[in-house]
Amino acid sequence: MTCLSTSYFKFNINGHALRNAIPSRGLCQGNPPSPYLFLLCSGDDSLLLCRANNRSAHAIRNALDLYCRASGQKLNLDKSVLSFSPNTLPSVQAQLHQILHMPIQPCHERYLGLPSYSGRDKKILFADIKEKLWKHLSAWQEQLFSIGGKEVLLKAVAQSIPTYAMSCFRLSKSLIHQIEVMMNKFWWGSNSSKSGINWKSWSALCQPKSEGGMGFKSFIHFNQAMLAKQAWRVFSNPTSLLSRMLKARYFSVSSFLNSNKGSYPSLTWQGIVWGKELLLKGLRWKVGDGHNILYASDPWIPGIKNFKPLQSVMTSTNQHVSSFITSDRHWNLELLYATFLISDVEKILQIPLTIFPASDQLIWNFETNGAYTVKSGYALATSLEEQMPNVSGLQSQNWWNKFWSLTLPSKKQDASWLNPPTGRLKLNTDAAINKVTQTTGCGAILRNSDGEIVAAFSKPVIGFFRPEVMEALSLMYGLQWLLDNGLHVHYIETDSLVVAKELQSLSTAVSDFHCLLSDITSLVSYFPGVQIGHVYRSANSAAHLLAKYALSVDCVCSWLEEMPPPLNAFVL
């Protein structure tokens, strides 16, 4: 009994024994007084690939023997197996068996429901998916479920079964059709003993609930969206092992976006190429310096089909977007209106330009951070097929849009501007918009610990941007204005919670909005120890009035140690 209760273990790592480890927690096996841990060992499976010849077999044997001598471990040959491709001769298999002394077995390993070795026969590769799904649906048929219960089972269990397979391969249309038929029959109460009426097709059930459907996934669109994620990984991480391997095999002399299936493509590559088709429909250029973007043929204008201009009058199609940007990093309005349609110019003016020129970059248009997600890819795939929404769904969507756009009294936030500590300065920034003139107003005010105005400015910016982009522009121009006037700041406040949180999180996203945040971070570095925080609109009223005043002027207005006219009637 003493021997059992006083057991301990030592770990020998890199030739040095560590201190004792006394077992105290775990599952007792059999006898309660027995130690919690009986055996410490290392177990791991390795897959070694080689050519089916004697030289490769001897090389593997020598490497394994060297490892065993160096580590003191011993290879279990009885649990190791040899697997060969179908075109390997039996005589060659016998020779390698004599060298390695391992039994020969067909590959039986599986990972997340798929065989580790995949051939070109999709029916064999995906047979278990259909079988597993059928077993679940058949077992559920014997029980009584409500409509809500069926919905949960289909969404949480049945639709998740082929998820891993769809992230690696393109499922055949026949398999997807069979799976959707089984799920549709289960939804409407059909089984082997009775046949129910399918009042709606599966494609109708895949519509959002707001449009009369049930929100089930369309497998063909979800499959493509999952594979588009793999294509995005290859595109965004060109130095990864997978990207380098695929490039060497399929697009060694071209870029990934210009690649095709090539000769004898694997099922993996065929799926990635199919996913890339969806990815290309959502990629657009983020404008940095504009030197790498052809204005007429490249996708770069958000809010327009294919992100390309509808029409241009310039004869040179090789002209770059940089020709429409002035030296002070603003859009050349005269040249824009002379080149593009008014509808295109309105969309171009929604593209913010940073203070510091950056390189152009392809981003995913349908996410605020510029990175692809399966959710946005699935939404794009379904929208491309459903160019004409059904009437009932459109009416329902319009009704909900009107409902959520109702003007209601806002929640009262009792907050006022707080003075900074003695000897410190606080900067408040805000933005305003005039939808008619497509102009954004930026305002900033710098005050000391007594609430006295040190400086203030109002700056109009041509363009109509998203709220968070407008707030980021106002903060960026406010910091640049401080630097130009040799002013210092210790505290910065904005009423945009999104901007404040993103600056504090140091996000590495690549969207237009995050490029503005990158410029703000660079400008903040000139003010050591500055703190950025969020305040409610009621505590940012002075900056808001300055931003609204910028909408009524056509140039930058700056005031140093004097009361700005827009604040004459404002009680600080």
Coordinates of C-alpha atoms in Angstrom, one line a residue:
M1 CA 0.0 0.0 0.0
T2 CA 2.9 2.4 0.8
C3 CA 4.4 1.6 -2.5
L4 CA 1.2 2.6 -4.3
S5 CA 0.5 5.8 -2.4
T6 CA 4.1 7.2 -2.6
S7 CA 4.7 6.7 -6.3
Y8 CA 6.3 9.5 -8.4
F9 CA 7.7 10.0 -11.8
K10 CA 10.7 11.8 -13.4
F11 CA 10.9 13.2 -16.9
N12 CA 14.2 12.8 -18.7
I13 CA 14.3 15.7 -21.3
N14 CA 17.4 16.3 -23.4
G15 CA 19.5 14.1 -21.1
H16 CA 18.6 15.9 -17.9
A17 CA 16.2 14.5 -15.3
L18 CA 13.7 17.0 -14.0
R19 CA 12.2 17.2 -10.5
N20 CA 9.7 14.6 -9.3
A21 CA 6.1 14.7 -10.5
I22 CA 3.7 13.2 -8.0
P23 CA 0.4 11.9 -9.6
S24 CA -2.6 13.4 -7.8
R25 CA -5.4 13.8 -10.4
G26 CA -6.8 11.5 -13.0
L27 CA -9.0 8.5 -13.5
C28 CA -8.3 5.5 -11.3
Q29 CA -8.1 2.3 -13.3
G30 CA -9.6 -0.6 -11.4
N31 CA -8.3 -0.5 -7.8
P32 CA -8.8 2.9 -6.2
P33 CA -5.5 2.9 -4.3
S34 CA -3.6 2.3 -7.5
P35 CA -1.5 5.1 -9.0
Y36 CA -3.3 7.4 -11.4
L37 CA -0.6 7.0 -14.0
F38 CA 0.7 3.6 -15.1
L39 CA 2.9 4.3 -18.1
L40 CA 4.5 7.2 -19.7
C41 CA 5.3 6.8 -23.4
S42 CA 5.5 8.7 -26.6
G43 CA 3.0 7.7 -29.3
D44 CA 2.7 9.3 -32.7
D45 CA 1.9 8.2 -36.3
S46 CA 4.1 9.2 -39.2
L47 CA 3.4 8.9 -42.9
L48 CA 6.5 8.4 -45.0
L49 CA 6.2 8.7 -48.8
C50 CA 8.8 7.3 -51.2
R51 CA 9.3 5.6 -54.5
A52 CA 8.7 1.9 -54.8
N53 CA 12.3 0.8 -55.2
N54 CA 15.0 -0.9 -53.2
R55 CA 17.0 2.3 -52.8
S56 CA 14.2 4.2 -51.2
A57 CA 13.4 1.2 -48.9
H58 CA 17.0 1.0 -47.7
A59 CA 17.1 4.7 -47.1
I60 CA 14.0 4.6 -44.9
R61 CA 15.3 1.5 -43.0
N62 CA 18.6 3.2 -42.3
A63 CA 16.9 6.4 -41.1
L64 CA 14.6 4.5 -38.8
D65 CA 17.5 2.5 -37.4
L66 CA 19.5 5.7 -36.8
Y67 CA 16.6 7.3 -34.9
C68 CA 16.1 4.2 -32.7
R69 CA 19.8 4.1 -31.8
A70 CA 19.9 7.8 -31.0
S71 CA 16.7 8.0 -29.0
G72 CA 16.7 4.6 -27.3
Q73 CA 13.2 3.9 -28.6
K74 CA 12.2 0.9 -30.6
L75 CA 9.9 0.8 -33.7
N76 CA 7.0 -1.5 -33.5
L77 CA 7.1 -3.3 -36.8
D78 CA 3.9 -5.3 -36.1
K79 CA 1.9 -2.1 -36.0
S80 CA 3.6 -0.5 -39.0
V81 CA 2.2 -1.2 -42.4
L82 CA 3.2 -0.8 -46.1
S83 CA 0.7 0.5 -48.6
F84 CA 1.3 0.6 -52.3
S85 CA -0.4 2.3 -55.3
P86 CA -2.5 0.0 -57.5
N87 CA 0.2 0.1 -60.3
T88 CA 3.0 -1.4 -58.1
L89 CA 3.9 -4.9 -59.1
P90 CA 3.5 -7.7 -56.6
S91 CA 7.1 -8.7 -57.0
V92 CA 8.2 -5.2 -56.1
Q93 CA 5.9 -5.2 -53.0
A94 CA 7.5 -8.5 -51.9
Q95 CA 11.0 -7.1 -52.2
L96 CA 10.2 -4.0 -50.1
H97 CA 8.5 -6.2 -47.5
Q98 CA 11.7 -8.2 -47.1
I99 CA 13.7 -5.1 -46.6
L100 CA 11.4 -3.2 -44.1
H101 CA 9.8 -6.3 -42.5
M102 CA 6.4 -4.6 -42.3
P103 CA 3.1 -6.2 -43.3
I104 CA 1.5 -5.1 -46.5
Q105 CA -2.0 -3.8 -46.2
P106 CA -4.3 -1.6 -48.3
C107 CA -4.7 1.9 -47.1
H108 CA -7.5 2.0 -44.5
E109 CA -6.6 5.2 -42.7
R110 CA -9.3 7.9 -42.5
Y111 CA -9.3 11.5 -41.4
L112 CA -12.5 13.3 -40.5
G113 CA -14.5 10.7 -42.5
L114 CA -12.4 10.8 -45.7
P115 CA -9.8 8.3 -46.8
S116 CA -6.2 9.5 -46.4
Y117 CA -5.5 8.2 -50.0
S118 CA -7.8 9.6 -52.6
G119 CA -8.0 8.5 -56.2
R120 CA -10.0 10.1 -59.0
D121 CA -13.2 8.2 -58.4
K122 CA -15.5 10.6 -56.5
K123 CA -18.1 8.0 -55.9
I124 CA -15.7 5.9 -53.8
L125 CA -14.2 9.0 -52.1
F126 CA -17.5 10.4 -50.9
A127 CA -19.6 7.3 -50.5
D128 CA -19.3 7.4 -46.7
I129 CA -20.8 10.9 -46.6
K130 CA -24.0 9.8 -48.1
E131 CA -24.1 6.6 -46.1
K132 CA -23.5 8.5 -42.8
L133 CA -26.1 11.1 -43.6
W134 CA -28.6 8.4 -44.5
K135 CA -28.0 6.6 -41.2
H136 CA -28.8 9.7 -39.3
L137 CA -31.9 10.6 -41.2
S138 CA -33.2 7.0 -41.1
A139 CA -32.7 6.9 -37.3
W140 CA -34.5 10.2 -36.9
Q141 CA -37.5 9.0 -39.0
E142 CA -38.5 6.6 -36.2
Q143 CA -39.0 9.5 -33.7
L144 CA -41.4 12.4 -33.7
F145 CA -39.9 15.8 -34.1
S146 CA -41.5 19.2 -34.3
I147 CA -40.7 21.6 -37.1
G148 CA -38.3 23.4 -34.8
G149 CA -36.6 20.1 -33.9
K150 CA -36.2 19.1 -37.5
E151 CA -34.7 22.5 -38.3
V152 CA -32.1 22.1 -35.5
L153 CA -31.2 18.6 -36.6
L154 CA -30.8 19.5 -40.2
K155 CA -28.8 22.7 -39.5
A156 CA -26.6 21.5 -36.6
V157 CA -26.1 17.8 -37.5
A158 CA -26.9 16.9 -41.1
Q159 CA -25.5 19.9 -42.8
S160 CA -22.3 19.7 -40.8
I161 CA -21.4 16.1 -41.9
P162 CA -19.9 17.0 -45.3
T163 CA -18.3 20.2 -44.2
Y164 CA -14.7 18.9 -44.1
A165 CA -15.1 17.2 -47.4
M166 CA -16.5 20.4 -49.0
S167 CA -13.6 22.4 -47.7
C168 CA -11.1 20.1 -49.5
F169 CA -12.9 18.8 -52.7
R170 CA -15.7 19.8 -55.1
L171 CA -18.6 17.4 -54.5
S172 CA -20.3 16.0 -57.6
K173 CA -23.6 17.6 -58.6
S174 CA -25.3 14.1 -58.4
L175 CA -24.1 13.6 -54.8
I176 CA -25.3 17.0 -53.8
H177 CA -28.6 16.4 -55.4
Q178 CA -29.0 13.1 -53.6
I179 CA -28.1 14.6 -50.3
E180 CA -30.5 17.5 -50.7
V181 CA -33.3 15.1 -51.8
M182 CA -32.8 13.1 -48.6
M183 CA -32.9 16.1 -46.4
N184 CA -35.9 17.5 -48.2
K185 CA -37.8 14.3 -47.7
F186 CA -36.9 14.3 -44.0
W187 CA -38.2 17.8 -43.7
W188 CA -41.6 17.0 -45.2
G189 CA -42.0 13.7 -43.3
S190 CA -41.2 11.2 -46.1
N191 CA -39.6 7.9 -45.3
S192 CA -39.3 4.3 -46.6
S193 CA -42.8 3.4 -45.4
K194 CA -44.7 6.6 -46.4
S195 CA -44.4 9.3 -49.0
G196 CA -45.2 12.9 -48.0
I197 CA -45.9 15.9 -50.2
N198 CA -42.9 18.2 -50.7
W199 CA -44.6 21.5 -50.7
K200 CA -41.5 23.4 -51.5
S201 CA -38.2 22.5 -53.2
W202 CA -34.9 22.4 -51.3
S203 CA -33.8 25.5 -53.2
A204 CA -36.8 27.4 -51.9
L205 CA -36.1 26.2 -48.3
C206 CA -32.5 27.5 -48.7
Q207 CA -33.9 31.1 -49.0
P208 CA -33.5 33.3 -45.9
K209 CA -36.4 33.3 -43.5
S210 CA -37.1 36.9 -44.3
E211 CA -37.7 35.8 -47.9
G212 CA -40.0 32.9 -47.2
G213 CA -37.4 30.1 -46.8
M214 CA -36.0 28.3 -43.8
G215 CA -32.3 29.4 -44.1
F216 CA -30.9 26.0 -44.9
K217 CA -27.6 25.9 -46.8
S218 CA -27.4 25.4 -50.5
F219 CA -24.7 22.7 -50.7
I220 CA -23.3 23.7 -54.1
H221 CA -22.9 27.3 -53.1
F222 CA -21.5 26.4 -49.6
N223 CA -19.1 24.0 -51.3
Q224 CA -17.8 26.7 -53.6
A225 CA -17.6 29.2 -50.7
M226 CA -15.5 26.7 -48.7
L227 CA -13.1 26.1 -51.6
A228 CA -12.9 29.8 -52.2
K229 CA -11.5 30.0 -48.7
Q230 CA -8.7 27.7 -49.7
A231 CA -8.1 29.8 -52.8
W232 CA -7.8 32.9 -50.6
R233 CA -5.2 31.1 -48.4
V234 CA -3.1 30.3 -51.4
F235 CA -3.5 33.8 -52.8
S236 CA -2.8 35.7 -49.5
N237 CA 0.0 33.4 -48.2
P238 CA 2.2 32.7 -51.2
T239 CA 5.1 31.6 -49.1
S240 CA 3.2 28.8 -47.3
L241 CA 4.1 25.2 -48.1
L242 CA 0.8 24.5 -49.9
S243 CA 1.1 27.6 -52.0
R244 CA 4.7 26.9 -53.1
M245 CA 3.9 23.3 -53.9
L246 CA 0.8 24.2 -56.0
K247 CA 2.8 26.9 -57.8
A248 CA 5.6 24.5 -58.7
R249 CA 3.0 22.0 -60.1
Y250 CA 0.3 24.1 -61.7
F251 CA 1.3 27.8 -62.2
S252 CA 5.1 28.0 -62.2
V253 CA 5.2 30.7 -64.9
S254 CA 2.1 32.7 -64.0
S255 CA 0.3 34.1 -61.0
F256 CA -2.3 32.2 -59.0
L257 CA -5.2 34.4 -60.2
N258 CA -4.3 33.7 -63.8
S259 CA -3.8 30.0 -63.4
N260 CA -6.0 27.2 -64.8
K261 CA -6.5 23.5 -64.2
G262 CA -3.5 22.5 -66.3
S263 CA -2.8 18.9 -67.3
Y264 CA -3.9 15.9 -65.1
P265 CA -5.0 18.1 -62.1
S266 CA -5.7 16.5 -58.8
L267 CA -9.1 16.7 -57.1
T268 CA -7.7 19.2 -54.6
W269 CA -6.5 21.5 -57.3
Q270 CA -9.7 21.2 -59.3
G271 CA -11.6 22.3 -56.2
I272 CA -9.3 25.3 -55.6
V273 CA -9.7 26.5 -59.2
W274 CA -13.5 26.3 -58.8
G275 CA -13.3 28.2 -55.6
K276 CA -11.1 30.8 -57.3
E277 CA -13.8 31.5 -59.8
L278 CA -16.0 32.8 -56.9
L279 CA -13.0 34.6 -55.3
L280 CA -12.3 36.6 -58.4
K281 CA -15.9 37.9 -58.4
G282 CA -15.3 39.6 -55.0
L283 CA -11.7 40.8 -55.3
R284 CA -11.0 44.5 -56.0
W285 CA -8.0 46.7 -55.8
K286 CA -7.5 48.8 -52.7
V287 CA -6.2 52.2 -53.9
G288 CA -2.8 53.1 -52.4
D289 CA -0.6 55.1 -54.7
G290 CA -2.5 53.8 -57.8
H291 CA 0.5 52.9 -59.8
N292 CA -0.4 49.2 -60.2
I293 CA -4.1 49.7 -61.2
L294 CA -5.3 50.2 -64.7
Y295 CA -8.3 52.5 -64.5
A296 CA -10.2 51.0 -67.4
S297 CA -9.7 47.2 -67.0
D298 CA -8.9 46.5 -63.4
P299 CA -11.5 46.1 -60.6
W300 CA -11.1 49.0 -58.2
I301 CA -14.4 51.0 -57.8
P302 CA -16.6 49.7 -55.0
G303 CA -20.4 49.6 -55.4
I304 CA -20.2 48.9 -59.2
K305 CA -20.8 45.6 -60.9
N306 CA -17.4 43.9 -61.5
F307 CA -15.9 47.0 -59.8
K308 CA -14.9 48.4 -63.2
P309 CA -16.0 51.8 -64.6
L310 CA -19.1 51.6 -66.7
Q311 CA -17.7 54.0 -69.4
S312 CA -14.7 56.2 -69.8
V313 CA -13.7 58.7 -72.5
M314 CA -10.0 58.4 -72.4
T315 CA -8.3 56.7 -75.3
S316 CA -5.4 55.3 -73.4
T317 CA -6.5 52.1 -71.6
N318 CA -3.0 51.7 -70.1
Q319 CA -3.4 54.8 -67.9
H320 CA -3.2 54.1 -64.2
V321 CA -5.3 55.3 -61.3
S322 CA -2.4 57.3 -60.0
S323 CA -3.1 59.9 -62.7
F324 CA -6.3 60.9 -61.0
I325 CA -4.7 61.6 -57.6
T326 CA -3.2 65.0 -56.9
S327 CA 0.2 65.6 -55.3
D328 CA -1.5 66.4 -51.9
R329 CA -3.3 63.1 -51.9
H330 CA -6.8 64.1 -53.1
W331 CA -8.9 63.1 -56.0
N332 CA -8.6 65.3 -59.1
L333 CA -12.2 66.2 -59.5
E334 CA -11.9 68.0 -62.8
L335 CA -10.1 65.0 -64.4
L336 CA -12.6 62.5 -62.9
Y337 CA -15.7 64.3 -64.2
A338 CA -14.0 64.6 -67.6
T339 CA -13.2 60.9 -67.8
F340 CA -16.0 58.9 -66.1
L341 CA -19.7 59.0 -65.8
I342 CA -21.2 60.9 -62.9
S343 CA -22.4 57.6 -61.3
D344 CA -18.8 56.3 -61.5
V345 CA -17.4 59.5 -60.0
E346 CA -19.8 59.3 -57.0
K347 CA -18.5 55.8 -56.3
I348 CA -14.8 56.8 -56.8
L349 CA -15.2 59.6 -54.3
Q350 CA -16.2 57.0 -51.7
I351 CA -12.7 55.6 -51.8
P352 CA -10.6 57.3 -49.0
L353 CA -7.0 58.3 -49.7
T354 CA -4.4 58.1 -47.1
I355 CA -1.8 60.8 -46.2
F356 CA 1.1 58.4 -46.7
P357 CA 1.1 56.7 -50.1
A358 CA 1.0 52.9 -49.8
S359 CA 1.2 50.1 -52.4
D360 CA -2.0 48.9 -54.1
Q361 CA -3.4 45.7 -52.9
L362 CA -6.2 43.2 -53.8
I363 CA -8.7 42.8 -51.1
W364 CA -12.1 41.1 -50.6
N365 CA -14.7 43.7 -51.1
F366 CA -17.5 42.2 -49.0
E367 CA -15.8 42.3 -45.6
T368 CA -14.9 45.4 -43.7
N369 CA -11.4 44.1 -42.9
G370 CA -10.7 43.1 -46.5
A371 CA -10.2 39.4 -45.8
Y372 CA -12.4 36.6 -47.3
T373 CA -14.9 34.8 -45.1
V374 CA -17.0 31.8 -46.0
K375 CA -20.1 33.7 -44.9
S376 CA -19.6 36.5 -47.3
G377 CA -18.5 34.2 -50.0
Y378 CA -21.7 32.1 -49.6
A379 CA -23.8 35.3 -49.7
L380 CA -22.1 36.3 -53.0
A381 CA -22.6 32.8 -54.5
T382 CA -26.3 32.8 -53.8
S383 CA -26.8 36.4 -54.9
L384 CA -25.1 35.7 -58.3
E385 CA -27.6 32.9 -59.0
E386 CA -30.6 34.8 -57.7
Q387 CA -30.4 37.9 -59.8
M388 CA -34.2 38.3 -59.7
P389 CA -35.5 37.8 -56.2
N390 CA -39.1 36.5 -55.7
V391 CA -41.8 39.0 -55.3
S392 CA -42.9 37.9 -51.8
G393 CA -39.3 37.9 -50.5
L394 CA -38.7 41.4 -52.0
Q395 CA -41.9 42.8 -50.4
S396 CA -41.0 41.2 -47.0
Q397 CA -37.5 42.6 -47.2
N398 CA -38.8 46.1 -48.1
W399 CA -41.2 46.0 -45.2
W400 CA -38.4 45.1 -42.7
N401 CA -36.2 47.8 -44.1
K402 CA -38.9 50.4 -43.6
F403 CA -39.5 49.0 -40.1
W404 CA -35.9 49.3 -39.0
S405 CA -35.5 52.8 -40.6
L406 CA -38.3 54.3 -38.4
T407 CA -37.2 57.4 -36.5
L408 CA -37.3 56.6 -32.8
P409 CA -36.2 58.7 -29.9
S410 CA -32.6 57.8 -29.1
K411 CA -31.4 56.6 -25.8
K412 CA -30.3 59.6 -23.7
Q413 CA -26.7 59.6 -22.8
D414 CA -25.9 62.1 -20.0
A415 CA -22.2 62.9 -20.7
S416 CA -20.2 66.1 -20.8
W417 CA -16.8 67.0 -21.8
L418 CA -14.2 66.4 -19.1
N419 CA -11.1 68.6 -18.6
P420 CA -7.7 66.9 -19.0
P421 CA -5.3 67.0 -16.0
T422 CA -3.4 70.1 -15.3
G423 CA -0.8 70.9 -18.0
R424 CA -2.3 68.5 -20.4
L425 CA -4.1 69.0 -23.8
K426 CA -7.1 67.1 -25.2
L427 CA -8.1 66.8 -28.8
N428 CA -11.7 66.1 -29.9
T429 CA -12.5 65.2 -33.5
D430 CA -15.8 64.5 -35.3
A431 CA -17.2 64.2 -38.8
A432 CA -20.4 65.3 -40.6
I433 CA -21.9 64.5 -44.0
N434 CA -23.9 66.4 -46.7
K435 CA -25.5 63.8 -48.9
V436 CA -26.6 66.3 -51.5
T437 CA -23.2 67.8 -52.2
Q438 CA -21.3 64.5 -51.5
T439 CA -19.1 66.3 -49.0
T440 CA -17.6 65.2 -45.7
G441 CA -16.9 67.8 -43.0
C442 CA -14.0 67.2 -40.5
G443 CA -13.7 69.1 -37.3
A444 CA -11.2 69.1 -34.5
I445 CA -10.7 71.2 -31.3
L446 CA -7.7 71.3 -28.9
R447 CA -8.4 72.4 -25.3
N448 CA -6.3 72.7 -22.1
S449 CA -7.1 71.7 -18.6
D450 CA -9.2 74.9 -18.0
G451 CA -11.4 74.2 -21.1
E452 CA -9.8 77.1 -23.0
I453 CA -9.5 76.7 -26.7
V454 CA -5.9 76.3 -27.8
A455 CA -6.7 75.6 -31.5
A456 CA -9.5 74.4 -33.8
F457 CA -10.0 73.6 -37.4
S458 CA -12.7 72.7 -40.0
K459 CA -11.8 70.9 -43.2
P460 CA -14.2 69.9 -46.1
V461 CA -13.4 66.7 -47.9
I462 CA -15.0 65.8 -51.2
G463 CA -16.5 62.3 -50.9
F464 CA -19.3 60.3 -49.3
F465 CA -17.9 57.6 -46.9
R466 CA -19.1 55.1 -44.4
P467 CA -19.5 56.5 -40.9
E468 CA -16.3 54.8 -39.5
V469 CA -14.3 56.0 -42.5
M470 CA -15.5 59.6 -42.0
E471 CA -14.5 59.5 -38.3
A472 CA -11.1 58.0 -39.2
L473 CA -10.5 60.7 -41.8
S474 CA -11.4 63.4 -39.3
L475 CA -8.9 62.0 -36.8
M476 CA -6.2 61.6 -39.4
Y477 CA -6.5 65.1 -40.7
G478 CA -6.7 66.4 -37.1
L479 CA -3.4 64.8 -36.2
Q480 CA -1.8 66.1 -39.4
W481 CA -3.1 69.6 -38.6
L482 CA -1.5 69.4 -35.1
L483 CA 1.9 68.4 -36.7
D484 CA 1.7 71.2 -39.3
N485 CA 1.1 73.8 -36.6
G486 CA 3.7 72.4 -34.1
L487 CA 1.0 71.6 -31.5
H488 CA 1.1 68.8 -29.0
V489 CA -1.6 66.6 -27.5
H490 CA -1.9 64.1 -24.6
Y491 CA -5.5 62.9 -24.9
I492 CA -7.6 62.2 -28.0
E493 CA -11.3 61.6 -28.0
T494 CA -13.7 60.4 -30.7
D495 CA -17.3 59.5 -30.6
S496 CA -16.8 56.5 -33.0
L497 CA -16.5 53.4 -30.9
V498 CA -15.4 51.4 -33.9
V499 CA -12.4 53.7 -34.6
A500 CA -11.4 53.7 -30.9
K501 CA -11.5 49.9 -30.5
E502 CA -9.7 49.2 -33.8
L503 CA -6.9 51.6 -32.9
Q504 CA -6.5 50.0 -29.5
S505 CA -6.6 46.5 -30.9
L506 CA -3.8 47.2 -33.4
S507 CA -5.6 45.2 -36.2
T508 CA -3.6 44.0 -39.2
A509 CA -6.5 44.0 -41.6
V510 CA -6.0 45.4 -45.1
S511 CA -9.2 47.3 -46.0
D512 CA -9.5 51.0 -47.0
F513 CA -10.6 51.8 -43.5
H514 CA -7.7 50.0 -41.8
C515 CA -5.2 51.8 -44.1
L516 CA -6.5 55.0 -42.6
L517 CA -6.0 53.5 -39.2
S518 CA -2.4 52.7 -40.2
D519 CA -1.8 56.3 -41.1
I520 CA -3.4 57.4 -37.8
T521 CA -1.0 55.1 -35.9
S522 CA 2.0 56.6 -37.8
L523 CA 0.8 60.1 -36.9
V524 CA 0.2 59.2 -33.3
S525 CA 3.9 58.0 -33.0
Y526 CA 4.8 61.7 -33.2
F527 CA 3.0 62.3 -29.9
P528 CA 4.6 60.1 -27.3
G529 CA 2.3 58.9 -24.5
V530 CA -0.9 60.0 -26.2
Q531 CA -4.1 58.2 -25.1
I532 CA -7.0 57.5 -27.5
G533 CA -10.5 57.0 -26.0
H534 CA -14.2 57.0 -26.9
V535 CA -16.8 59.5 -25.7
Y536 CA -20.5 59.9 -26.3
R537 CA -21.8 62.5 -28.9
S538 CA -23.0 64.8 -26.1
A539 CA -19.4 65.1 -24.8
N540 CA -18.1 65.8 -28.3
S541 CA -20.5 68.7 -29.3
A542 CA -17.8 71.3 -30.0
A543 CA -16.0 69.1 -32.6
H544 CA -19.4 68.2 -34.1
L545 CA -20.2 71.8 -34.7
L546 CA -16.9 72.4 -36.3
A547 CA -17.5 69.4 -38.6
K548 CA -20.9 70.8 -39.6
Y549 CA -19.3 74.2 -40.3
A550 CA -16.9 72.6 -42.7
L551 CA -19.8 71.6 -44.9
S552 CA -20.5 75.3 -45.5
V553 CA -17.0 76.3 -46.6
D554 CA -14.8 75.3 -49.5
C555 CA -11.4 75.6 -47.8
V556 CA -9.6 74.6 -44.6
C557 CA -10.4 77.0 -41.7
S558 CA -8.0 77.1 -38.7
W559 CA -8.1 79.1 -35.5
L560 CA -5.3 79.5 -33.0
E561 CA -6.1 80.7 -29.4
E562 CA -9.3 82.3 -30.6
M563 CA -13.0 81.5 -30.5
P564 CA -14.1 79.9 -33.8
P565 CA -17.3 81.5 -35.2
P566 CA -19.3 78.2 -35.2
L567 CA -18.8 78.0 -31.4
N568 CA -19.9 81.5 -30.6
A569 CA -23.3 80.3 -29.4
F570 CA -21.9 77.2 -27.8
V571 CA -21.3 77.0 -24.0
L572 CA -18.0 75.2 -23.5

